[in-house]
Structure formats: structure tokens, C-alpha cells
Amino acid sequence: MKILKHVIFWLCIIGTLFSMIYFFVADIPLYVKLLGGAIILYLGYDLITESRKRKRKEALEA
């Protein structure tokens, strides 16, 4: 599951960067850009909170 989150996260980052770079050239709809950005924000937040939980758990175990 964690690998799938990372794959989706990086694919969304690549897609959003591609749509930002070719904003005036490619005819990519705005909802695709917004959806990619929302997924990046959600997965980034999820990965950050997950790493914080893991660090707290390791600190408590030590």
C-alpha cells in the first residue's frame, strides 16, 4: 500500500509539472491540473504525517 501511495504521488507530481510547463501549449483541462494538485497535497500530507507517527513510535520504543 505504501509503494502504491508513492507511485501515485510521483505520477501526480510529474503530471502536474508537465501541465504547468505546457500550460499555454498543451490543451490540458483545468480540472485535470486541479485534481492532480489536490492528490499531490493529500498524499504529501499523508506521507508527512505517516513519517511523524513512525518517528514518535520509534522514540517511544527506544
Short mmCIF file of C-alpha atoms in Angstrom, two decimals:
data_model
loop_
_atom_site.label_atom_id
_atom_site.label_comp_id
_atom_site.label_asym_id
_atom_site.label_seq_id
_atom_site.Cartn_x
_atom_site.Cartn_y
_atom_site.Cartn_z
CA MET A 1 0.00 0.00 0.00
CA LYS A 2 2.84 2.38 0.85
CA ILE A 3 4.52 1.69 -2.53
CA LEU A 4 1.25 2.41 -4.32
CA LYS A 5 0.95 5.76 -2.50
CA HIS A 6 4.48 6.69 -3.56
CA VAL A 7 3.85 5.69 -7.18
CA ILE A 8 0.63 7.70 -7.35
CA PHE A 9 2.32 10.64 -5.60
CA TRP A 10 5.20 10.79 -8.08
CA LEU A 11 2.97 10.26 -11.11
CA CYS A 12 0.79 13.17 -9.98
CA ILE A 13 3.85 15.35 -9.43
CA ILE A 14 5.15 14.54 -12.91
CA GLY A 15 1.73 15.12 -14.48
CA THR A 16 1.20 18.42 -12.70
CA LEU A 17 4.68 19.66 -13.58
CA PHE A 18 4.09 18.66 -17.19
CA SER A 19 0.78 20.55 -17.26
CA MET A 20 2.39 23.61 -15.66
CA ILE A 21 5.26 23.64 -18.16
CA TYR A 22 2.99 23.23 -21.17
CA PHE A 23 0.15 25.38 -19.83
CA PHE A 24 -0.04 27.53 -22.96
CA VAL A 25 0.97 24.84 -25.45
CA ALA A 26 -0.98 21.75 -24.43
CA ASP A 27 -4.72 21.78 -24.16
CA ILE A 28 -4.97 20.16 -20.72
CA PRO A 29 -8.24 20.92 -18.93
CA LEU A 30 -8.09 22.90 -15.70
CA TYR A 31 -9.88 20.20 -13.71
CA VAL A 32 -7.05 17.75 -14.50
CA LYS A 33 -4.49 20.22 -13.12
CA LEU A 34 -6.58 20.88 -10.01
CA LEU A 35 -7.22 17.18 -9.44
CA GLY A 36 -3.50 16.41 -9.77
CA GLY A 37 -2.62 19.20 -7.36
CA ALA A 38 -5.22 18.03 -4.83
CA ILE A 39 -3.93 14.46 -4.96
CA ILE A 40 -0.35 15.68 -4.51
CA LEU A 41 -1.35 17.76 -1.48
CA TYR A 42 -3.28 14.89 0.09
CA LEU A 43 -0.58 12.27 -0.47
CA GLY A 44 2.16 14.66 0.61
CA TYR A 45 0.27 15.40 3.83
CA ASP A 46 -0.34 11.69 4.36
CA LEU A 47 3.33 10.82 3.84
CA ILE A 48 4.48 13.59 6.21
CA THR A 49 2.09 12.57 8.98
CA GLU A 50 2.98 8.92 8.48
CA SER A 51 6.69 9.63 8.89
CA ARG A 52 5.97 11.72 12.02
CA LYS A 53 3.96 8.85 13.52
CA ARG A 54 6.78 6.42 12.74
CA LYS A 55 9.36 8.71 14.38
CA ARG A 56 7.21 9.08 17.50
CA LYS A 57 6.72 5.33 17.68
CA GLU A 58 10.48 4.73 17.35
CA ALA A 59 11.17 7.34 20.04
CA LEU A 60 8.70 5.71 22.43
CA GLU A 61 10.20 2.26 21.80
CA ALA A 62 13.74 3.46 22.43
#
